[in-house]
Amino acid sequence: MPTPIDLTAVLARFQEPWKPRTVAALNDYDIRVVRTRGEFTEHAHPETDEMFLVLTGSMTIRMGADEVRLGPGQLFVVPRGTRHQPVSPDGAEVLLIEPRQTVNTGDTPSAFTTEPVRLA
Amino acid sequence: MPTPIDLTAVLARFQEPWKPRTVAALNDYDIRVVRTRGEFTEHAHPETDEMFLVLTGSMTIRMGADEVRLGPGQLFVVPRGTRHQPVSPDGAEVLLIEPRQTVNTGDTPSAFTTEPVRLA
């Protein structure tokens, strides 16, 4: 019998911020969850939009002089090529959807650059 | 200043079940919300996977002899070509992600067939 993916249960399995887990595939896209805390690398994805949906907590996406603040049940799509910096002083649990080959730090390699862990 | 999309606020703007609203674009995909209640048309999407994430309530996706039951925070991707019937006796609010041209009843036109309303 097929089983659903329980996002709360998946997120309970790890604590490190900024280390995405891939929980499912949607065509050539990955559905990922990530914990955020603190300031991430400012970067852009020249080739793709990127969707953020906050599940719990809060996160701000800085985009130059603009910013968008996200709480639970709020989503935002960063347009392709837009430099953005996720910051999350209080932490958040976030759902990401992006093409499979998308690197978390986009065009700006940093200490945060990582391959998503693929969960069964 | 860019603003987030608040899924609860969007869903509060309509009550009809099985009438998806497109809330954002992600490349050539649409991010949609829908209310479910009762039994939907059994159908397949021969050309694409389809993601369901239950936000509130509960929904079952029947797939032949199999079924997957989804509650809040649980997601499932119906593989392309898989006949499936969403049923939701108690109702649910659901996030859908699928390619823009995806028709809600897939290969099986019915009274439920509808174009998603695009929200600004």
PDB file of C-alpha atoms in Angstrom:
ATOM      1  CA  MET A   1       0.000   0.000   0.000  1.00  0.00           C
ATOM      2  CA  PRO A   2       1.478   3.387  -0.868  1.00  0.00           C
ATOM      3  CA  THR A   3       2.191   5.622   2.101  1.00  0.00           C
ATOM      4  CA  PRO A   4       2.060   9.396   2.406  1.00  0.00           C
ATOM      5  CA  ILE A   5       5.085  11.490   3.264  1.00  0.00           C
ATOM      6  CA  ASP A   6       4.578  13.028   6.674  1.00  0.00           C
ATOM      7  CA  LEU A   7       6.559  16.267   6.666  1.00  0.00           C
ATOM      8  CA  THR A   8       6.555  16.618  10.462  1.00  0.00           C
ATOM      9  CA  ALA A   9       7.925  13.107  10.846  1.00  0.00           C
ATOM     10  CA  VAL A  10      10.639  13.709   8.251  1.00  0.00           C
ATOM     11  CA  LEU A  11      11.694  16.966   9.880  1.00  0.00           C
ATOM     12  CA  ALA A  12      11.892  15.258  13.294  1.00  0.00           C
ATOM     13  CA  ARG A  13      14.685  13.061  11.911  1.00  0.00           C
ATOM     14  CA  PHE A  14      17.258  15.850  11.672  1.00  0.00           C
ATOM     15  CA  GLN A  15      18.150  19.140  13.329  1.00  0.00           C
ATOM     16  CA  GLU A  16      20.926  20.740  11.255  1.00  0.00           C
ATOM     17  CA  PRO A  17      19.849  23.939   9.512  1.00  0.00           C
ATOM     18  CA  TRP A  18      20.340  24.538   5.775  1.00  0.00           C
ATOM     19  CA  LYS A  19      20.686  20.831   4.916  1.00  0.00           C
ATOM     20  CA  PRO A  20      17.784  19.999   2.599  1.00  0.00           C
ATOM     21  CA  ARG A  21      16.264  16.532   2.464  1.00  0.00           C
ATOM     22  CA  THR A  22      14.578  15.400  -0.730  1.00  0.00           C
ATOM     23  CA  VAL A  23      11.327  13.677   0.215  1.00  0.00           C
ATOM     24  CA  ALA A  24       9.746  13.050  -3.188  1.00  0.00           C
ATOM     25  CA  ALA A  25      10.138  13.570  -6.905  1.00  0.00           C
ATOM     26  CA  LEU A  26       7.664  15.393  -9.128  1.00  0.00           C
ATOM     27  CA  ASN A  27       8.682  14.790 -12.751  1.00  0.00           C
ATOM     28  CA  ASP A  28      12.176  16.355 -12.925  1.00  0.00           C
ATOM     29  CA  TYR A  29      11.624  18.434  -9.808  1.00  0.00           C
ATOM     30  CA  ASP A  30      12.518  17.590  -6.222  1.00  0.00           C
ATOM     31  CA  ILE A  31      10.297  18.223  -3.232  1.00  0.00           C
ATOM     32  CA  ARG A  32      12.576  19.049  -0.325  1.00  0.00           C
ATOM     33  CA  VAL A  33      12.294  20.040   3.305  1.00  0.00           C
ATOM     34  CA  VAL A  34      14.873  22.124   5.110  1.00  0.00           C
ATOM     35  CA  ARG A  35      15.357  23.640   8.534  1.00  0.00           C
ATOM     36  CA  THR A  36      16.475  27.259   8.478  1.00  0.00           C
ATOM     37  CA  ARG A  37      18.238  29.148  11.276  1.00  0.00           C
ATOM     38  CA  GLY A  38      20.472  32.203  11.040  1.00  0.00           C
ATOM     39  CA  GLU A  39      21.678  33.767   7.786  1.00  0.00           C
ATOM     40  CA  PHE A  40      22.184  31.819   4.578  1.00  0.00           C
ATOM     41  CA  THR A  41      24.433  32.691   1.635  1.00  0.00           C
ATOM     42  CA  GLU A  42      23.083  35.378  -0.684  1.00  0.00           C
ATOM     43  CA  HIS A  43      22.809  33.790  -4.109  1.00  0.00           C
ATOM     44  CA  ALA A  44      20.770  33.464  -7.290  1.00  0.00           C
ATOM     45  CA  HIS A  45      19.561  30.589  -9.450  1.00  0.00           C
ATOM     46  CA  PRO A  46      20.056  31.875 -12.993  1.00  0.00           C
ATOM     47  CA  GLU A  47      18.140  28.946 -14.481  1.00  0.00           C
ATOM     48  CA  THR A  48      15.092  28.511 -12.256  1.00  0.00           C
ATOM     49  CA  ASP A  49      12.430  29.909  -9.972  1.00  0.00           C
ATOM     50  CA  GLU A  50      12.450  28.510  -6.434  1.00  0.00           C
ATOM     51  CA  MET A  51       9.427  27.941  -4.193  1.00  0.00           C
ATOM     52  CA  PHE A  52       9.539  28.398  -0.414  1.00  0.00           C
ATOM     53  CA  LEU A  53       6.577  27.384   1.773  1.00  0.00           C
ATOM     54  CA  VAL A  54       7.042  27.921   5.503  1.00  0.00           C
ATOM     55  CA  LEU A  55       5.545  25.041   7.504  1.00  0.00           C
ATOM     56  CA  THR A  56       6.465  26.259  11.008  1.00  0.00           C
ATOM     57  CA  GLY A  57       8.443  29.218  12.346  1.00  0.00           C
ATOM     58  CA  SER A  58       9.434  32.257  10.348  1.00  0.00           C
ATOM     59  CA  MET A  59      11.867  33.225   7.622  1.00  0.00           C
ATOM     60  CA  THR A  60      12.668  36.396   5.711  1.00  0.00           C
ATOM     61  CA  ILE A  61      13.911  36.381   2.144  1.00  0.00           C
ATOM     62  CA  ARG A  62      16.035  39.463   1.490  1.00  0.00           C
ATOM     63  CA  MET A  63      16.241  40.531  -2.155  1.00  0.00           C
ATOM     64  CA  GLY A  64      18.383  43.628  -2.402  1.00  0.00           C
ATOM     65  CA  ALA A  65      16.393  46.475  -0.841  1.00  0.00           C
ATOM     66  CA  ASP A  66      13.263  44.312  -0.758  1.00  0.00           C
ATOM     67  CA  GLU A  67      12.356  41.560   1.627  1.00  0.00           C
ATOM     68  CA  VAL A  68       9.454  39.207   2.120  1.00  0.00           C
ATOM     69  CA  ARG A  69       8.587  37.813   5.537  1.00  0.00           C
ATOM     70  CA  LEU A  70       7.072  34.350   5.676  1.00  0.00           C
ATOM     71  CA  GLY A  71       5.231  32.624   8.504  1.00  0.00           C
ATOM     72  CA  PRO A  72       3.406  29.289   8.644  1.00  0.00           C
ATOM     73  CA  GLY A  73       1.272  28.604   5.577  1.00  0.00           C
ATOM     74  CA  GLN A  74       2.873  31.419   3.593  1.00  0.00           C
ATOM     75  CA  LEU A  75       4.735  30.838   0.362  1.00  0.00           C
ATOM     76  CA  PHE A  76       6.856  32.852  -2.016  1.00  0.00           C
ATOM     77  CA  VAL A  77       8.455  32.064  -5.353  1.00  0.00           C
ATOM     78  CA  VAL A  78      11.833  33.722  -5.888  1.00  0.00           C
ATOM     79  CA  PRO A  79      12.036  34.480  -9.622  1.00  0.00           C
ATOM     80  CA  ARG A  80      14.900  32.995 -11.573  1.00  0.00           C
ATOM     81  CA  GLY A  81      18.006  35.138 -11.515  1.00  0.00           C
ATOM     82  CA  THR A  82      16.938  37.148  -8.461  1.00  0.00           C
ATOM     83  CA  ARG A  83      19.631  37.425  -5.820  1.00  0.00           C
ATOM     84  CA  HIS A  84      18.140  36.403  -2.491  1.00  0.00           C
ATOM     85  CA  GLN A  85      19.279  35.708   1.031  1.00  0.00           C
ATOM     86  CA  PRO A  86      17.133  33.589   3.352  1.00  0.00           C
ATOM     87  CA  VAL A  87      17.485  34.704   6.974  1.00  0.00           C
ATOM     88  CA  SER A  88      15.750  33.057   9.874  1.00  0.00           C
ATOM     89  CA  PRO A  89      16.745  34.299  13.329  1.00  0.00           C
ATOM     90  CA  ASP A  90      14.126  32.167  15.091  1.00  0.00           C
ATOM     91  CA  GLY A  91      14.255  29.174  12.762  1.00  0.00           C
ATOM     92  CA  ALA A  92      11.711  27.642  10.444  1.00  0.00           C
ATOM     93  CA  GLU A  93      10.733  24.403   8.752  1.00  0.00           C
ATOM     94  CA  VAL A  94      10.372  24.995   5.032  1.00  0.00           C
ATOM     95  CA  LEU A  95       9.152  23.077   1.982  1.00  0.00           C
ATOM     96  CA  LEU A  96      11.146  23.739  -1.194  1.00  0.00           C
ATOM     97  CA  ILE A  97      10.276  22.768  -4.746  1.00  0.00           C
ATOM     98  CA  GLU A  98      12.852  23.191  -7.481  1.00  0.00           C
ATOM     99  CA  PRO A  99      14.351  21.312 -10.420  1.00  0.00           C
ATOM    100  CA  ARG A 100      16.380  18.270  -9.351  1.00  0.00           C
ATOM    101  CA  GLN A 101      19.766  19.731 -10.308  1.00  0.00           C
ATOM    102  CA  THR A 102      19.266  22.921  -8.282  1.00  0.00           C
ATOM    103  CA  VAL A 103      22.155  23.596  -5.885  1.00  0.00           C
ATOM    104  CA  ASN A 104      21.144  25.184  -2.581  1.00  0.00           C
ATOM    105  CA  THR A 105      23.608  28.078  -2.895  1.00  0.00           C
ATOM    106  CA  GLY A 106      22.967  28.573  -6.627  1.00  0.00           C
ATOM    107  CA  ASP A 107      25.691  30.624  -8.273  1.00  0.00           C
ATOM    108  CA  THR A 108      27.525  31.381  -5.003  1.00  0.00           C
ATOM    109  CA  PRO A 109      29.362  28.402  -3.528  1.00  0.00           C
ATOM    110  CA  SER A 110      29.912  28.709   0.230  1.00  0.00           C
ATOM    111  CA  ALA A 111      30.333  26.642   3.362  1.00  0.00           C
ATOM    112  CA  PHE A 112      26.578  26.003   3.097  1.00  0.00           C
ATOM    113  CA  THR A 113      26.812  24.351  -0.317  1.00  0.00           C
ATOM    114  CA  THR A 114      25.535  20.808  -0.011  1.00  0.00           C
ATOM    115  CA  GLU A 115      23.895  18.011  -1.939  1.00  0.00           C
ATOM    116  CA  PRO A 116      20.384  17.275  -0.693  1.00  0.00           C
ATOM    117  CA  VAL A 117      20.089  14.000   1.176  1.00  0.00           C
ATOM    118  CA  ARG A 118      17.566  11.794  -0.581  1.00  0.00           C
ATOM    119  CA  LEU A 119      15.182  10.080   1.817  1.00  0.00           C
ATOM    120  CA  ALA A 120      13.656   6.777   0.812  1.00  0.00           C
TER     121      ALA A 120
ATOM    122  CA  MET B   1       7.704  45.338  -1.461  1.00  0.00           C
ATOM    123  CA  PRO B   2       6.958  41.753  -2.512  1.00  0.00           C
ATOM    124  CA  THR B   3       4.310  40.007  -0.455  1.00  0.00           C
ATOM    125  CA  PRO B   4       3.950  36.371   0.492  1.00  0.00           C
ATOM    126  CA  ILE B   5       0.991  34.258  -0.536  1.00  0.00           C
ATOM    127  CA  ASP B   6      -0.986  33.346   2.548  1.00  0.00           C
ATOM    128  CA  LEU B   7      -2.662  30.041   1.788  1.00  0.00           C
ATOM    129  CA  THR B   8      -5.195  30.331   4.627  1.00  0.00           C
ATOM    130  CA  ALA B   9      -6.258  33.770   3.393  1.00  0.00           C
ATOM    131  CA  VAL B  10      -6.591  32.562  -0.198  1.00  0.00           C
ATOM    132  CA  LEU B  11      -8.680  29.569   0.845  1.00  0.00           C
ATOM    133  CA  ALA B  12     -10.958  31.807   2.910  1.00  0.00           C
ATOM    134  CA  ARG B  13     -11.991  33.555  -0.322  1.00  0.00           C
ATOM    135  CA  PHE B  14     -13.928  30.603  -1.724  1.00  0.00           C
ATOM    136  CA  GLN B  15     -15.910  27.591  -0.544  1.00  0.00           C
ATOM    137  CA  GLU B  16     -16.707  25.510  -3.634  1.00  0.00           C
ATOM    138  CA  PRO B  17     -14.968  22.125  -3.654  1.00  0.00           C
ATOM    139  CA  TRP B  18     -12.899  20.866  -6.589  1.00  0.00           C
ATOM    140  CA  LYS B  19     -12.346  24.345  -8.080  1.00  0.00           C
ATOM    141  CA  PRO B  20      -8.597  24.950  -8.000  1.00  0.00           C
ATOM    142  CA  ARG B  21      -7.136  28.436  -7.677  1.00  0.00           C
ATOM    143  CA  THR B  22      -3.681  29.100  -9.076  1.00  0.00           C
ATOM    144  CA  VAL B  23      -1.780  31.172  -6.521  1.00  0.00           C
ATOM    145  CA  ALA B  24       1.697  31.315  -8.067  1.00  0.00           C
ATOM    146  CA  ALA B  25       3.833  30.152 -10.953  1.00  0.00           C
ATOM    147  CA  LEU B  26       7.034  28.135 -10.629  1.00  0.00           C
ATOM    148  CA  ASN B  27       8.700  28.050 -14.051  1.00  0.00           C
ATOM    149  CA  ASP B  28       6.121  26.247 -16.224  1.00  0.00           C
ATOM    150  CA  TYR B  29       4.326  24.770 -13.218  1.00  0.00           C
ATOM    151  CA  ASP B  30       1.341  26.157 -11.342  1.00  0.00           C
ATOM    152  CA  ILE B  31       0.975  26.191  -7.583  1.00  0.00           C
ATOM    153  CA  ARG B  32      -2.707  25.721  -6.834  1.00  0.00           C
ATOM    154  CA  VAL B  33      -4.973  25.386  -3.836  1.00  0.00           C
ATOM    155  CA  VAL B  34      -8.217  23.480  -3.858  1.00  0.00           C
ATOM    156  CA  ARG B  35     -10.952  22.537  -1.434  1.00  0.00           C
ATOM    157  CA  THR B  36     -11.983  18.899  -1.605  1.00  0.00           C
ATOM    158  CA  ARG B  37     -15.277  17.404  -0.420  1.00  0.00           C
ATOM    159  CA  GLY B  38     -16.977  14.225  -1.557  1.00  0.00           C
ATOM    160  CA  GLU B  39     -15.828  12.048  -4.448  1.00  0.00           C
ATOM    161  CA  PHE B  40     -13.944  13.377  -7.465  1.00  0.00           C
ATOM    162  CA  THR B  41     -13.735  11.882 -10.946  1.00  0.00           C
ATOM    163  CA  GLU B  42     -11.371   8.931 -11.282  1.00  0.00           C
ATOM    164  CA  HIS B  43      -8.795   9.928 -13.874  1.00  0.00           C
ATOM    165  CA  ALA B  44      -5.149   9.836 -14.892  1.00  0.00           C
ATOM    166  CA  HIS B  45      -2.630  12.368 -16.148  1.00  0.00           C
ATOM    167  CA  PRO B  46      -0.725  10.455 -18.850  1.00  0.00           C
ATOM    168  CA  GLU B  47       1.880  13.223 -19.165  1.00  0.00           C
ATOM    169  CA  THR B  48       2.704  14.228 -15.614  1.00  0.00           C
ATOM    170  CA  ASP B  49       3.095  13.415 -11.939  1.00  0.00           C
ATOM    171  CA  GLU B  50       0.819  15.385  -9.605  1.00  0.00           C
ATOM    172  CA  MET B  51       1.625  16.538  -6.053  1.00  0.00           C
ATOM    173  CA  PHE B  52      -0.993  16.724  -3.311  1.00  0.00           C
ATOM    174  CA  LEU B  53      -0.169  18.285   0.083  1.00  0.00           C
ATOM    175  CA  VAL B  54      -3.022  18.357   2.583  1.00  0.00           C
ATOM    176  CA  LEU B  55      -3.042  21.623   4.551  1.00  0.00           C
ATOM    177  CA  THR B  56      -6.118  20.954   6.698  1.00  0.00           C
ATOM    178  CA  GLY B  57      -8.674  18.155   6.860  1.00  0.00           C
ATOM    179  CA  SER B  58      -8.279  14.756   5.267  1.00  0.00           C
ATOM    180  CA  MET B  59      -8.348  13.186   1.839  1.00  0.00           C
ATOM    181  CA  THR B  60      -7.903   9.698   0.458  1.00  0.00           C
ATOM    182  CA  ILE B  61      -6.459   9.024  -2.968  1.00  0.00           C
ATOM    183  CA  ARG B  62      -7.803   5.749  -4.338  1.00  0.00           C
ATOM    184  CA  MET B  63      -5.627   4.069  -6.945  1.00  0.00           C
ATOM    185  CA  GLY B  64      -7.264   0.823  -8.044  1.00  0.00           C
ATOM    186  CA  ALA B  65      -6.993  -1.564  -5.085  1.00  0.00           C
ATOM    187  CA  ASP B  66      -4.574   0.780  -3.319  1.00  0.00           C
ATOM    188  CA  GLU B  67      -5.303   3.945  -1.442  1.00  0.00           C
ATOM    189  CA  VAL B  68      -3.313   6.531   0.436  1.00  0.00           C
ATOM    190  CA  ARG B  69      -4.834   8.540   3.261  1.00  0.00           C
ATOM    191  CA  LEU B  70      -3.558  12.051   3.789  1.00  0.00           C
ATOM    192  CA  GLY B  71      -3.959  14.355   6.776  1.00  0.00           C
ATOM    193  CA  PRO B  72      -2.471  17.778   7.518  1.00  0.00           C
ATOM    194  CA  GLY B  73       1.192  18.075   6.577  1.00  0.00           C
ATOM    195  CA  GLN B  74       1.147  14.866   4.551  1.00  0.00           C
ATOM    196  CA  LEU B  75       1.929  14.759   0.853  1.00  0.00           C
ATOM    197  CA  PHE B  76       1.785  12.248  -1.939  1.00  0.00           C
ATOM    198  CA  VAL B  77       2.846  12.332  -5.560  1.00  0.00           C
ATOM    199  CA  VAL B  78       0.570  10.399  -7.914  1.00  0.00           C
ATOM    200  CA  PRO B  79       2.848   9.007 -10.635  1.00  0.00           C
ATOM    201  CA  ARG B  80       2.089   9.946 -14.213  1.00  0.00           C
ATOM    202  CA  GLY B  81      -0.391   7.648 -15.858  1.00  0.00           C
ATOM    203  CA  THR B  82      -1.748   6.270 -12.586  1.00  0.00           C
ATOM    204  CA  ARG B  83      -5.535   6.265 -12.391  1.00  0.00           C
ATOM    205  CA  HIS B  84      -6.548   7.932  -9.156  1.00  0.00           C
ATOM    206  CA  GLN B  85      -9.698   9.157  -7.450  1.00  0.00           C
ATOM    207  CA  PRO B  86      -9.495  11.771  -4.701  1.00  0.00           C
ATOM    208  CA  VAL B  87     -12.223  11.257  -2.114  1.00  0.00           C
ATOM    209  CA  SER B  88     -12.739  13.468   0.879  1.00  0.00           C
ATOM    210  CA  PRO B  89     -15.862  12.790   2.953  1.00  0.00           C
ATOM    211  CA  ASP B  90     -14.924  15.342   5.625  1.00  0.00           C
ATOM    212  CA  GLY B  91     -13.301  17.898   3.328  1.00  0.00           C
ATOM    213  CA  ALA B  92      -9.747  19.167   3.050  1.00  0.00           C
ATOM    214  CA  GLU B  93      -7.699  22.133   1.915  1.00  0.00           C
ATOM    215  CA  VAL B  94      -4.992  20.934  -0.455  1.00  0.00           C
ATOM    216  CA  LEU B  95      -1.933  22.387  -2.187  1.00  0.00           C
ATOM    217  CA  LEU B  96      -1.361  21.059  -5.720  1.00  0.00           C
ATOM    218  CA  ILE B  97       1.704  21.466  -7.896  1.00  0.00           C
ATOM    219  CA  GLU B  98       1.562  20.419 -11.525  1.00  0.00           C
ATOM    220  CA  PRO B  99       2.499  21.665 -14.992  1.00  0.00           C
ATOM    221  CA  ARG B 100       0.481  24.704 -16.084  1.00  0.00           C
ATOM    222  CA  GLN B 101      -1.499  22.887 -18.785  1.00  0.00           C
ATOM    223  CA  THR B 102      -2.675  20.133 -16.412  1.00  0.00           C
ATOM    224  CA  VAL B 103      -6.451  19.689 -16.456  1.00  0.00           C
ATOM    225  CA  ASN B 104      -7.999  18.746 -13.117  1.00  0.00           C
ATOM    226  CA  THR B 105      -9.819  15.704 -14.484  1.00  0.00           C
ATOM    227  CA  GLY B 106      -6.911  14.622 -16.682  1.00  0.00           C
ATOM    228  CA  ASP B 107      -7.969  12.152 -19.354  1.00  0.00           C
ATOM    229  CA  THR B 108     -11.556  11.840 -18.053  1.00  0.00           C
ATOM    230  CA  PRO B 109     -13.716  14.898 -18.704  1.00  0.00           C
ATOM    231  CA  SER B 110     -16.642  15.204 -16.283  1.00  0.00           C
ATOM    232  CA  ALA B 111     -18.894  17.753 -14.622  1.00  0.00           C
ATOM    233  CA  PHE B 112     -15.875  18.570 -12.427  1.00  0.00           C
ATOM    234  CA  THR B 113     -13.672  19.600 -15.351  1.00  0.00           C
ATOM    235  CA  THR B 114     -12.698  23.226 -14.892  1.00  0.00           C
ATOM    236  CA  GLU B 115     -10.004  25.744 -15.683  1.00  0.00           C
ATOM    237  CA  PRO B 116      -8.171  26.907 -12.572  1.00  0.00           C
ATOM    238  CA  VAL B 117      -8.964  30.455 -11.582  1.00  0.00           C
ATOM    239  CA  ARG B 118      -5.770  32.494 -11.549  1.00  0.00           C
ATOM    240  CA  LEU B 119      -5.477  34.736  -8.499  1.00  0.00           C
ATOM    241  CA  ALA B 120      -3.439  37.903  -8.792  1.00  0.00           C
TER     242      ALA B 120
END
